[in-house]
Amino acid sequence: MTGSGDSGDWDSARRRDVEGGADLPVRHRDDHAPLARFTRRVLVVCPRCGGRALVVPRPGLPAPRYDAELLFQPRRLTCAGCGAVADWEAAVRGSALVGTEPGGTEDPFFRRPLWLQTRCVGHILWAYDEEHVDALAAYVGARLRERGALSPTRAMFPRLPAWMKTSEHRAGIMAGLRTLRALAERSAPADRSNAAHEHGDRPRPYGSLYFRGGPY
């Protein structure tokens, strides 16, 4: 995310606010990041022990050229607590891979409940990992939000629900994001949030295709 001043100062201020410290910069400039960008690393509830597991691209793959490629890359789920391991690969349609759809309180690949979930102003606030929490905090905490001349249809911030955009809920949402930040540091089954379950909000399949010319 970008903001006025030095980028290191921006990141430092953002982190302090999520952890309950200083205010965020007042201005947020939308860089049109899609939600797919934050699927590089997804914290989920382990299917075996109920603790925190991690979903990442399968080791050895080249870095994606575009954020959208993250929705097609083979994935691996691992749990440091119990040793559970699982693999996921995109469905195939003809010569193309079928991309998964990010959004909602399940991870897009294994459909496990997200680890980072909490009840917030009458809704469920969720994020994929710490980077996602920080990006949401930079947006929610800003008093001035700039969208720029272009707003791609898959950009994350314009697609946030209305309850996350109103200033009326700013304090409550920032408190919820601090809760998610704390949850990211915990991993035991007993640390699981009482909101970290399926909520029936799986997004409608988008059906994007990736015609393979690479390693997948």
JSON list of C-alpha atoms in Angstrom, two decimals:
[
{"chain": "A", "resi": 1, "resn": "MET", "atom": "CA", "xyz": [0.00, 0.00, 0.00]},
{"chain": "A", "resi": 2, "resn": "THR", "atom": "CA", "xyz": [1.17, 3.52, -0.56]},
{"chain": "A", "resi": 3, "resn": "GLY", "atom": "CA", "xyz": [0.87, 6.73, 1.39]},
{"chain": "A", "resi": 4, "resn": "SER", "atom": "CA", "xyz": [2.42, 10.11, 1.88]},
{"chain": "A", "resi": 5, "resn": "GLY", "atom": "CA", "xyz": [5.96, 10.19, 3.22]},
{"chain": "A", "resi": 6, "resn": "ASP", "atom": "CA", "xyz": [8.56, 7.48, 3.38]},
{"chain": "A", "resi": 7, "resn": "SER", "atom": "CA", "xyz": [7.27, 3.93, 2.82]},
{"chain": "A", "resi": 8, "resn": "GLY", "atom": "CA", "xyz": [9.08, 2.67, 5.90]},
{"chain": "A", "resi": 9, "resn": "ASP", "atom": "CA", "xyz": [7.37, 5.30, 8.03]},
{"chain": "A", "resi": 10, "resn": "TRP", "atom": "CA", "xyz": [4.04, 4.28, 6.50]},
{"chain": "A", "resi": 11, "resn": "ASP", "atom": "CA", "xyz": [4.53, 0.60, 7.32]},
{"chain": "A", "resi": 12, "resn": "SER", "atom": "CA", "xyz": [5.73, 1.43, 10.84]},
{"chain": "A", "resi": 13, "resn": "ALA", "atom": "CA", "xyz": [2.74, 3.64, 11.56]},
{"chain": "A", "resi": 14, "resn": "ARG", "atom": "CA", "xyz": [0.36, 1.10, 10.14]},
{"chain": "A", "resi": 15, "resn": "ARG", "atom": "CA", "xyz": [1.76, -1.68, 12.33]},
{"chain": "A", "resi": 16, "resn": "ARG", "atom": "CA", "xyz": [1.63, 0.43, 15.47]},
{"chain": "A", "resi": 17, "resn": "ASP", "atom": "CA", "xyz": [-2.03, 1.21, 14.93]},
{"chain": "A", "resi": 18, "resn": "VAL", "atom": "CA", "xyz": [-3.05, -2.41, 14.41]},
{"chain": "A", "resi": 19, "resn": "GLU", "atom": "CA", "xyz": [-1.27, -3.24, 17.65]},
{"chain": "A", "resi": 20, "resn": "GLY", "atom": "CA", "xyz": [-3.02, -0.42, 19.48]},
{"chain": "A", "resi": 21, "resn": "GLY", "atom": "CA", "xyz": [-0.49, 2.39, 19.14]},
{"chain": "A", "resi": 22, "resn": "ALA", "atom": "CA", "xyz": [-0.32, 5.56, 17.03]},
{"chain": "A", "resi": 23, "resn": "ASP", "atom": "CA", "xyz": [-2.90, 6.72, 14.51]},
{"chain": "A", "resi": 24, "resn": "LEU", "atom": "CA", "xyz": [-2.57, 5.79, 10.86]},
{"chain": "A", "resi": 25, "resn": "PRO", "atom": "CA", "xyz": [-1.76, 8.41, 8.23]},
{"chain": "A", "resi": 26, "resn": "VAL", "atom": "CA", "xyz": [-4.95, 10.25, 7.29]},
{"chain": "A", "resi": 27, "resn": "ARG", "atom": "CA", "xyz": [-4.71, 9.47, 3.56]},
{"chain": "A", "resi": 28, "resn": "HIS", "atom": "CA", "xyz": [-5.04, 6.14, 1.77]},
{"chain": "A", "resi": 29, "resn": "ARG", "atom": "CA", "xyz": [-4.29, 5.80, -1.94]},
{"chain": "A", "resi": 30, "resn": "ASP", "atom": "CA", "xyz": [-5.81, 2.70, -3.51]},
{"chain": "A", "resi": 31, "resn": "ASP", "atom": "CA", "xyz": [-3.24, 0.77, -5.54]},
{"chain": "A", "resi": 32, "resn": "HIS", "atom": "CA", "xyz": [-6.07, -1.39, -6.97]},
{"chain": "A", "resi": 33, "resn": "ALA", "atom": "CA", "xyz": [-4.74, -4.60, -5.42]},
{"chain": "A", "resi": 34, "resn": "PRO", "atom": "CA", "xyz": [-7.08, -7.55, -6.02]},
{"chain": "A", "resi": 35, "resn": "LEU", "atom": "CA", "xyz": [-7.99, -9.82, -3.13]},
{"chain": "A", "resi": 36, "resn": "ALA", "atom": "CA", "xyz": [-5.99, -12.52, -4.92]},
{"chain": "A", "resi": 37, "resn": "ARG", "atom": "CA", "xyz": [-2.78, -10.68, -3.95]},
{"chain": "A", "resi": 38, "resn": "PHE", "atom": "CA", "xyz": [-3.33, -11.65, -0.31]},
{"chain": "A", "resi": 39, "resn": "THR", "atom": "CA", "xyz": [-3.70, -15.39, -1.03]},
{"chain": "A", "resi": 40, "resn": "ARG", "atom": "CA", "xyz": [0.07, -15.91, -1.13]},
{"chain": "A", "resi": 41, "resn": "ARG", "atom": "CA", "xyz": [-0.14, -17.00, 2.50]},
{"chain": "A", "resi": 42, "resn": "VAL", "atom": "CA", "xyz": [-3.41, -18.05, 4.16]},
{"chain": "A", "resi": 43, "resn": "LEU", "atom": "CA", "xyz": [-3.85, -18.99, 7.83]},
{"chain": "A", "resi": 44, "resn": "VAL", "atom": "CA", "xyz": [-6.56, -21.63, 8.26]},
{"chain": "A", "resi": 45, "resn": "VAL", "atom": "CA", "xyz": [-8.00, -23.97, 10.87]},
{"chain": "A", "resi": 46, "resn": "CYS", "atom": "CA", "xyz": [-6.18, -27.31, 10.65]},
{"chain": "A", "resi": 47, "resn": "PRO", "atom": "CA", "xyz": [-8.51, -30.13, 9.49]},
{"chain": "A", "resi": 48, "resn": "ARG", "atom": "CA", "xyz": [-6.85, -32.57, 11.92]},
{"chain": "A", "resi": 49, "resn": "CYS", "atom": "CA", "xyz": [-6.18, -30.77, 15.21]},
{"chain": "A", "resi": 50, "resn": "GLY", "atom": "CA", "xyz": [-8.14, -27.51, 14.94]},
{"chain": "A", "resi": 51, "resn": "GLY", "atom": "CA", "xyz": [-5.03, -25.40, 15.46]},
{"chain": "A", "resi": 52, "resn": "ARG", "atom": "CA", "xyz": [-3.49, -22.92, 13.04]},
{"chain": "A", "resi": 53, "resn": "ALA", "atom": "CA", "xyz": [-2.34, -24.32, 9.70]},
{"chain": "A", "resi": 54, "resn": "LEU", "atom": "CA", "xyz": [-0.70, -22.54, 6.78]},
{"chain": "A", "resi": 55, "resn": "VAL", "atom": "CA", "xyz": [-1.64, -22.65, 3.08]},
{"chain": "A", "resi": 56, "resn": "VAL", "atom": "CA", "xyz": [1.05, -21.53, 0.61]},
{"chain": "A", "resi": 57, "resn": "PRO", "atom": "CA", "xyz": [2.03, -22.27, -3.02]},
{"chain": "A", "resi": 58, "resn": "ARG", "atom": "CA", "xyz": [3.71, -25.64, -3.40]},
{"chain": "A", "resi": 59, "resn": "PRO", "atom": "CA", "xyz": [7.47, -25.34, -2.82]},
{"chain": "A", "resi": 60, "resn": "GLY", "atom": "CA", "xyz": [9.66, -25.01, -5.90]},
{"chain": "A", "resi": 61, "resn": "LEU", "atom": "CA", "xyz": [7.25, -23.03, -8.08]},
{"chain": "A", "resi": 62, "resn": "PRO", "atom": "CA", "xyz": [8.43, -19.82, -9.74]},
{"chain": "A", "resi": 63, "resn": "ALA", "atom": "CA", "xyz": [7.06, -16.56, -8.41]},
{"chain": "A", "resi": 64, "resn": "PRO", "atom": "CA", "xyz": [3.84, -15.57, -10.22]},
{"chain": "A", "resi": 65, "resn": "ARG", "atom": "CA", "xyz": [4.06, -12.75, -12.75]},
{"chain": "A", "resi": 66, "resn": "TYR", "atom": "CA", "xyz": [0.58, -11.51, -11.88]},
{"chain": "A", "resi": 67, "resn": "ASP", "atom": "CA", "xyz": [-1.55, -11.62, -8.73]},
{"chain": "A", "resi": 68, "resn": "ALA", "atom": "CA", "xyz": [-4.26, -13.60, -10.56]},
{"chain": "A", "resi": 69, "resn": "GLU", "atom": "CA", "xyz": [-1.84, -16.50, -11.10]},
{"chain": "A", "resi": 70, "resn": "LEU", "atom": "CA", "xyz": [-1.99, -17.17, -7.36]},
{"chain": "A", "resi": 71, "resn": "LEU", "atom": "CA", "xyz": [-5.51, -18.56, -7.86]},
{"chain": "A", "resi": 72, "resn": "PHE", "atom": "CA", "xyz": [-4.19, -21.36, -10.10]},
{"chain": "A", "resi": 73, "resn": "GLN", "atom": "CA", "xyz": [-0.94, -22.36, -8.38]},
{"chain": "A", "resi": 74, "resn": "PRO", "atom": "CA", "xyz": [-0.81, -25.76, -6.66]},
{"chain": "A", "resi": 75, "resn": "ARG", "atom": "CA", "xyz": [-1.06, -25.34, -2.89]},
{"chain": "A", "resi": 76, "resn": "ARG", "atom": "CA", "xyz": [0.16, -27.12, 0.21]},
{"chain": "A", "resi": 77, "resn": "LEU", "atom": "CA", "xyz": [-1.47, -27.04, 3.65]},
{"chain": "A", "resi": 78, "resn": "THR", "atom": "CA", "xyz": [0.82, -27.74, 6.60]},
{"chain": "A", "resi": 79, "resn": "CYS", "atom": "CA", "xyz": [0.26, -27.69, 10.35]},
{"chain": "A", "resi": 80, "resn": "ALA", "atom": "CA", "xyz": [3.30, -27.26, 12.59]},
{"chain": "A", "resi": 81, "resn": "GLY", "atom": "CA", "xyz": [1.25, -28.43, 15.57]},
{"chain": "A", "resi": 82, "resn": "CYS", "atom": "CA", "xyz": [0.15, -31.89, 14.48]},
{"chain": "A", "resi": 83, "resn": "GLY", "atom": "CA", "xyz": [2.10, -32.44, 11.26]},
{"chain": "A", "resi": 84, "resn": "ALA", "atom": "CA", "xyz": [-0.92, -32.55, 8.95]},
{"chain": "A", "resi": 85, "resn": "VAL", "atom": "CA", "xyz": [-0.10, -32.06, 5.25]},
{"chain": "A", "resi": 86, "resn": "ALA", "atom": "CA", "xyz": [-2.46, -31.79, 2.26]},
{"chain": "A", "resi": 87, "resn": "ASP", "atom": "CA", "xyz": [-2.08, -30.75, -1.38]},
{"chain": "A", "resi": 88, "resn": "TRP", "atom": "CA", "xyz": [-4.44, -28.94, -3.76]},
{"chain": "A", "resi": 89, "resn": "GLU", "atom": "CA", "xyz": [-4.40, -28.52, -7.52]},
{"chain": "A", "resi": 90, "resn": "ALA", "atom": "CA", "xyz": [-6.71, -26.48, -9.73]},
{"chain": "A", "resi": 91, "resn": "ALA", "atom": "CA", "xyz": [-9.38, -28.26, -11.73]},
{"chain": "A", "resi": 92, "resn": "VAL", "atom": "CA", "xyz": [-8.70, -28.77, -15.44]},
{"chain": "A", "resi": 93, "resn": "ARG", "atom": "CA", "xyz": [-11.01, -27.79, -18.30]},
{"chain": "A", "resi": 94, "resn": "GLY", "atom": "CA", "xyz": [-9.63, -28.84, -21.64]},
{"chain": "A", "resi": 95, "resn": "SER", "atom": "CA", "xyz": [-6.14, -27.37, -21.86]},
{"chain": "A", "resi": 96, "resn": "ALA", "atom": "CA", "xyz": [-6.79, -24.76, -19.16]},
{"chain": "A", "resi": 97, "resn": "LEU", "atom": "CA", "xyz": [-6.72, -24.64, -15.39]},
{"chain": "A", "resi": 98, "resn": "VAL", "atom": "CA", "xyz": [-9.82, -23.35, -13.61]},
{"chain": "A", "resi": 99, "resn": "GLY", "atom": "CA", "xyz": [-9.05, -20.68, -11.04]},
{"chain": "A", "resi": 100, "resn": "THR", "atom": "CA", "xyz": [-10.53, -20.67, -7.59]},
{"chain": "A", "resi": 101, "resn": "GLU", "atom": "CA", "xyz": [-12.44, -17.65, -6.26]},
{"chain": "A", "resi": 102, "resn": "PRO", "atom": "CA", "xyz": [-11.21, -15.73, -3.18]},
{"chain": "A", "resi": 103, "resn": "GLY", "atom": "CA", "xyz": [-13.61, -14.20, -0.70]},
{"chain": "A", "resi": 104, "resn": "GLY", "atom": "CA", "xyz": [-15.67, -15.22, 2.31]},
{"chain": "A", "resi": 105, "resn": "THR", "atom": "CA", "xyz": [-14.58, -16.90, 5.51]},
{"chain": "A", "resi": 106, "resn": "GLU", "atom": "CA", "xyz": [-13.10, -20.05, 3.94]},
{"chain": "A", "resi": 107, "resn": "ASP", "atom": "CA", "xyz": [-9.73, -20.27, 2.24]},
{"chain": "A", "resi": 108, "resn": "PRO", "atom": "CA", "xyz": [-10.12, -20.45, -1.56]},
{"chain": "A", "resi": 109, "resn": "PHE", "atom": "CA", "xyz": [-8.23, -23.71, -1.99]},
{"chain": "A", "resi": 110, "resn": "PHE", "atom": "CA", "xyz": [-9.00, -26.31, 0.68]},
{"chain": "A", "resi": 111, "resn": "ARG", "atom": "CA", "xyz": [-12.21, -24.59, 1.84]},
{"chain": "A", "resi": 112, "resn": "ARG", "atom": "CA", "xyz": [-11.05, -24.60, 5.43]},
{"chain": "A", "resi": 113, "resn": "PRO", "atom": "CA", "xyz": [-12.34, -21.92, 7.83]},
{"chain": "A", "resi": 114, "resn": "LEU", "atom": "CA", "xyz": [-9.95, -18.99, 8.07]},
{"chain": "A", "resi": 115, "resn": "TRP", "atom": "CA", "xyz": [-7.97, -18.77, 11.32]},
{"chain": "A", "resi": 116, "resn": "LEU", "atom": "CA", "xyz": [-8.26, -14.97, 11.37]},
{"chain": "A", "resi": 117, "resn": "GLN", "atom": "CA", "xyz": [-11.94, -14.37, 12.11]},
{"chain": "A", "resi": 118, "resn": "THR", "atom": "CA", "xyz": [-13.66, -12.35, 14.82]},
{"chain": "A", "resi": 119, "resn": "ARG", "atom": "CA", "xyz": [-17.12, -10.94, 15.51]},
{"chain": "A", "resi": 120, "resn": "CYS", "atom": "CA", "xyz": [-17.15, -7.21, 14.81]},
{"chain": "A", "resi": 121, "resn": "VAL", "atom": "CA", "xyz": [-19.98, -4.61, 14.81]},
{"chain": "A", "resi": 122, "resn": "GLY", "atom": "CA", "xyz": [-22.56, -7.32, 14.15]},
{"chain": "A", "resi": 123, "resn": "HIS", "atom": "CA", "xyz": [-20.58, -9.00, 11.34]},
{"chain": "A", "resi": 124, "resn": "ILE", "atom": "CA", "xyz": [-17.67, -11.38, 10.85]},
{"chain": "A", "resi": 125, "resn": "LEU", "atom": "CA", "xyz": [-14.35, -9.65, 10.19]},
{"chain": "A", "resi": 126, "resn": "TRP", "atom": "CA", "xyz": [-11.78, -11.86, 8.50]},
{"chain": "A", "resi": 127, "resn": "ALA", "atom": "CA", "xyz": [-8.38, -11.76, 6.82]},
{"chain": "A", "resi": 128, "resn": "TYR", "atom": "CA", "xyz": [-6.00, -14.21, 5.17]},
{"chain": "A", "resi": 129, "resn": "ASP", "atom": "CA", "xyz": [-2.81, -13.26, 7.03]},
{"chain": "A", "resi": 130, "resn": "GLU", "atom": "CA", "xyz": [-1.00, -10.40, 8.74]},
{"chain": "A", "resi": 131, "resn": "GLU", "atom": "CA", "xyz": [-0.29, -8.55, 5.46]},
{"chain": "A", "resi": 132, "resn": "HIS", "atom": "CA", "xyz": [-4.01, -8.60, 4.70]},
{"chain": "A", "resi": 133, "resn": "VAL", "atom": "CA", "xyz": [-4.82, -7.28, 8.18]},
{"chain": "A", "resi": 134, "resn": "ASP", "atom": "CA", "xyz": [-2.37, -4.41, 7.70]},
{"chain": "A", "resi": 135, "resn": "ALA", "atom": "CA", "xyz": [-3.82, -3.51, 4.29]},
{"chain": "A", "resi": 136, "resn": "LEU", "atom": "CA", "xyz": [-7.35, -3.39, 5.71]},
{"chain": "A", "resi": 137, "resn": "ALA", "atom": "CA", "xyz": [-6.15, -1.28, 8.67]},
{"chain": "A", "resi": 138, "resn": "ALA", "atom": "CA", "xyz": [-4.51, 1.23, 6.33]},
{"chain": "A", "resi": 139, "resn": "TYR", "atom": "CA", "xyz": [-7.81, 1.62, 4.48]},
{"chain": "A", "resi": 140, "resn": "VAL", "atom": "CA", "xyz": [-10.24, 1.59, 7.41]},
{"chain": "A", "resi": 141, "resn": "GLY", "atom": "CA", "xyz": [-8.09, 3.89, 9.53]},
{"chain": "A", "resi": 142, "resn": "ALA", "atom": "CA", "xyz": [-7.68, 6.56, 6.84]},
{"chain": "A", "resi": 143, "resn": "ARG", "atom": "CA", "xyz": [-9.82, 9.70, 6.97]},
{"chain": "A", "resi": 144, "resn": "LEU", "atom": "CA", "xyz": [-9.29, 10.38, 3.27]},
{"chain": "A", "resi": 145, "resn": "ARG", "atom": "CA", "xyz": [-9.49, 7.59, 0.67]},
{"chain": "A", "resi": 146, "resn": "GLU", "atom": "CA", "xyz": [-8.31, 8.15, -2.90]},
{"chain": "A", "resi": 147, "resn": "ARG", "atom": "CA", "xyz": [-9.36, 5.65, -5.56]},
{"chain": "A", "resi": 148, "resn": "GLY", "atom": "CA", "xyz": [-7.47, 7.12, -8.53]},
{"chain": "A", "resi": 149, "resn": "ALA", "atom": "CA", "xyz": [-8.62, 7.44, -12.12]},
{"chain": "A", "resi": 150, "resn": "LEU", "atom": "CA", "xyz": [-9.03, 3.70, -12.70]},
{"chain": "A", "resi": 151, "resn": "SER", "atom": "CA", "xyz": [-10.72, 1.09, -10.53]},
{"chain": "A", "resi": 152, "resn": "PRO", "atom": "CA", "xyz": [-10.38, -2.45, -11.91]},
{"chain": "A", "resi": 153, "resn": "THR", "atom": "CA", "xyz": [-13.41, -4.66, -11.38]},
{"chain": "A", "resi": 154, "resn": "ARG", "atom": "CA", "xyz": [-11.44, -7.10, -9.19]},
{"chain": "A", "resi": 155, "resn": "ALA", "atom": "CA", "xyz": [-9.85, -4.43, -6.97]},
{"chain": "A", "resi": 156, "resn": "MET", "atom": "CA", "xyz": [-10.30, -5.29, -3.28]},
{"chain": "A", "resi": 157, "resn": "PHE", "atom": "CA", "xyz": [-11.15, -2.01, -1.60]},
{"chain": "A", "resi": 158, "resn": "PRO", "atom": "CA", "xyz": [-14.14, -0.97, -3.77]},
{"chain": "A", "resi": 159, "resn": "ARG", "atom": "CA", "xyz": [-15.60, -4.45, -3.21]},
{"chain": "A", "resi": 160, "resn": "LEU", "atom": "CA", "xyz": [-15.46, -4.31, 0.59]},
{"chain": "A", "resi": 161, "resn": "PRO", "atom": "CA", "xyz": [-18.91, -4.47, 2.23]},
{"chain": "A", "resi": 162, "resn": "ALA", "atom": "CA", "xyz": [-20.57, -1.17, 3.08]},
{"chain": "A", "resi": 163, "resn": "TRP", "atom": "CA", "xyz": [-20.26, -1.75, 6.84]},
{"chain": "A", "resi": 164, "resn": "MET", "atom": "CA", "xyz": [-16.46, -1.70, 6.52]},
{"chain": "A", "resi": 165, "resn": "LYS", "atom": "CA", "xyz": [-16.45, 1.63, 4.66]},
{"chain": "A", "resi": 166, "resn": "THR", "atom": "CA", "xyz": [-18.52, 3.77, 7.01]},
{"chain": "A", "resi": 167, "resn": "SER", "atom": "CA", "xyz": [-16.74, 6.03, 9.49]},
{"chain": "A", "resi": 168, "resn": "GLU", "atom": "CA", "xyz": [-19.37, 5.06, 12.07]},
{"chain": "A", "resi": 169, "resn": "HIS", "atom": "CA", "xyz": [-17.73, 1.64, 12.41]},
{"chain": "A", "resi": 170, "resn": "ARG", "atom": "CA", "xyz": [-14.08, 2.76, 12.15]},
{"chain": "A", "resi": 171, "resn": "ALA", "atom": "CA", "xyz": [-13.21, 2.34, 15.84]},
{"chain": "A", "resi": 172, "resn": "GLY", "atom": "CA", "xyz": [-14.93, -1.02, 16.13]},
{"chain": "A", "resi": 173, "resn": "ILE", "atom": "CA", "xyz": [-13.29, -2.39, 12.99]},
{"chain": "A", "resi": 174, "resn": "MET", "atom": "CA", "xyz": [-9.85, -1.19, 14.05]},
{"chain": "A", "resi": 175, "resn": "ALA", "atom": "CA", "xyz": [-10.37, -3.00, 17.35]},
{"chain": "A", "resi": 176, "resn": "GLY", "atom": "CA", "xyz": [-11.37, -6.11, 15.42]},
{"chain": "A", "resi": 177, "resn": "LEU", "atom": "CA", "xyz": [-8.24, -5.87, 13.27]},
{"chain": "A", "resi": 178, "resn": "ARG", "atom": "CA", "xyz": [-6.12, -5.70, 16.43]},
{"chain": "A", "resi": 179, "resn": "THR", "atom": "CA", "xyz": [-7.84, -8.91, 17.55]},
{"chain": "A", "resi": 180, "resn": "LEU", "atom": "CA", "xyz": [-6.94, -10.56, 14.23]},
{"chain": "A", "resi": 181, "resn": "ARG", "atom": "CA", "xyz": [-3.35, -9.39, 14.61]},
{"chain": "A", "resi": 182, "resn": "ALA", "atom": "CA", "xyz": [-3.17, -11.05, 18.02]},
{"chain": "A", "resi": 183, "resn": "LEU", "atom": "CA", "xyz": [-4.73, -14.27, 16.67]},
{"chain": "A", "resi": 184, "resn": "ALA", "atom": "CA", "xyz": [-2.04, -14.44, 13.97]},
{"chain": "A", "resi": 185, "resn": "GLU", "atom": "CA", "xyz": [0.54, -14.90, 16.74]},
{"chain": "A", "resi": 186, "resn": "ARG", "atom": "CA", "xyz": [-1.30, -17.88, 18.23]},
{"chain": "A", "resi": 187, "resn": "SER", "atom": "CA", "xyz": [-1.49, -21.42, 16.91]},
{"chain": "A", "resi": 188, "resn": "ALA", "atom": "CA", "xyz": [-2.87, -23.86, 19.50]},
{"chain": "A", "resi": 189, "resn": "PRO", "atom": "CA", "xyz": [-6.35, -25.38, 19.06]},
{"chain": "A", "resi": 190, "resn": "ALA", "atom": "CA", "xyz": [-7.40, -23.68, 22.31]},
{"chain": "A", "resi": 191, "resn": "ASP", "atom": "CA", "xyz": [-6.50, -20.29, 20.76]},
{"chain": "A", "resi": 192, "resn": "ARG", "atom": "CA", "xyz": [-9.04, -20.69, 17.97]},
{"chain": "A", "resi": 193, "resn": "SER", "atom": "CA", "xyz": [-11.57, -17.85, 17.80]},
{"chain": "A", "resi": 194, "resn": "ASN", "atom": "CA", "xyz": [-15.18, -18.81, 18.44]},
{"chain": "A", "resi": 195, "resn": "ALA", "atom": "CA", "xyz": [-15.92, -17.13, 15.10]},
{"chain": "A", "resi": 196, "resn": "ALA", "atom": "CA", "xyz": [-13.48, -19.32, 13.13]},
{"chain": "A", "resi": 197, "resn": "HIS", "atom": "CA", "xyz": [-16.06, -21.59, 11.53]},
{"chain": "A", "resi": 198, "resn": "GLU", "atom": "CA", "xyz": [-17.86, -21.88, 8.19]},
{"chain": "A", "resi": 199, "resn": "HIS", "atom": "CA", "xyz": [-20.44, -19.14, 7.70]},
{"chain": "A", "resi": 200, "resn": "GLY", "atom": "CA", "xyz": [-21.96, -20.14, 4.37]},
{"chain": "A", "resi": 201, "resn": "ASP", "atom": "CA", "xyz": [-20.57, -17.10, 2.55]},
{"chain": "A", "resi": 202, "resn": "ARG", "atom": "CA", "xyz": [-18.58, -18.86, -0.17]},
{"chain": "A", "resi": 203, "resn": "PRO", "atom": "CA", "xyz": [-18.37, -16.56, -3.22]},
{"chain": "A", "resi": 204, "resn": "ARG", "atom": "CA", "xyz": [-20.00, -17.39, -6.52]},
{"chain": "A", "resi": 205, "resn": "PRO", "atom": "CA", "xyz": [-17.47, -19.17, -8.81]},
{"chain": "A", "resi": 206, "resn": "TYR", "atom": "CA", "xyz": [-15.90, -16.74, -11.25]},
{"chain": "A", "resi": 207, "resn": "GLY", "atom": "CA", "xyz": [-14.65, -19.41, -13.65]},
{"chain": "A", "resi": 208, "resn": "SER", "atom": "CA", "xyz": [-11.40, -17.73, -14.67]},
{"chain": "A", "resi": 209, "resn": "LEU", "atom": "CA", "xyz": [-9.14, -19.85, -16.88]},
{"chain": "A", "resi": 210, "resn": "TYR", "atom": "CA", "xyz": [-5.37, -20.13, -17.21]},
{"chain": "A", "resi": 211, "resn": "PHE", "atom": "CA", "xyz": [-4.05, -21.70, -20.40]},
{"chain": "A", "resi": 212, "resn": "ARG", "atom": "CA", "xyz": [-0.93, -23.52, -19.40]},
{"chain": "A", "resi": 213, "resn": "GLY", "atom": "CA", "xyz": [2.39, -22.65, -20.92]},
{"chain": "A", "resi": 214, "resn": "GLY", "atom": "CA", "xyz": [4.28, -22.93, -17.67]},
{"chain": "A", "resi": 215, "resn": "PRO", "atom": "CA", "xyz": [5.07, -25.33, -14.84]},
{"chain": "A", "resi": 216, "resn": "TYR", "atom": "CA", "xyz": [1.64, -26.04, -13.37]}
]
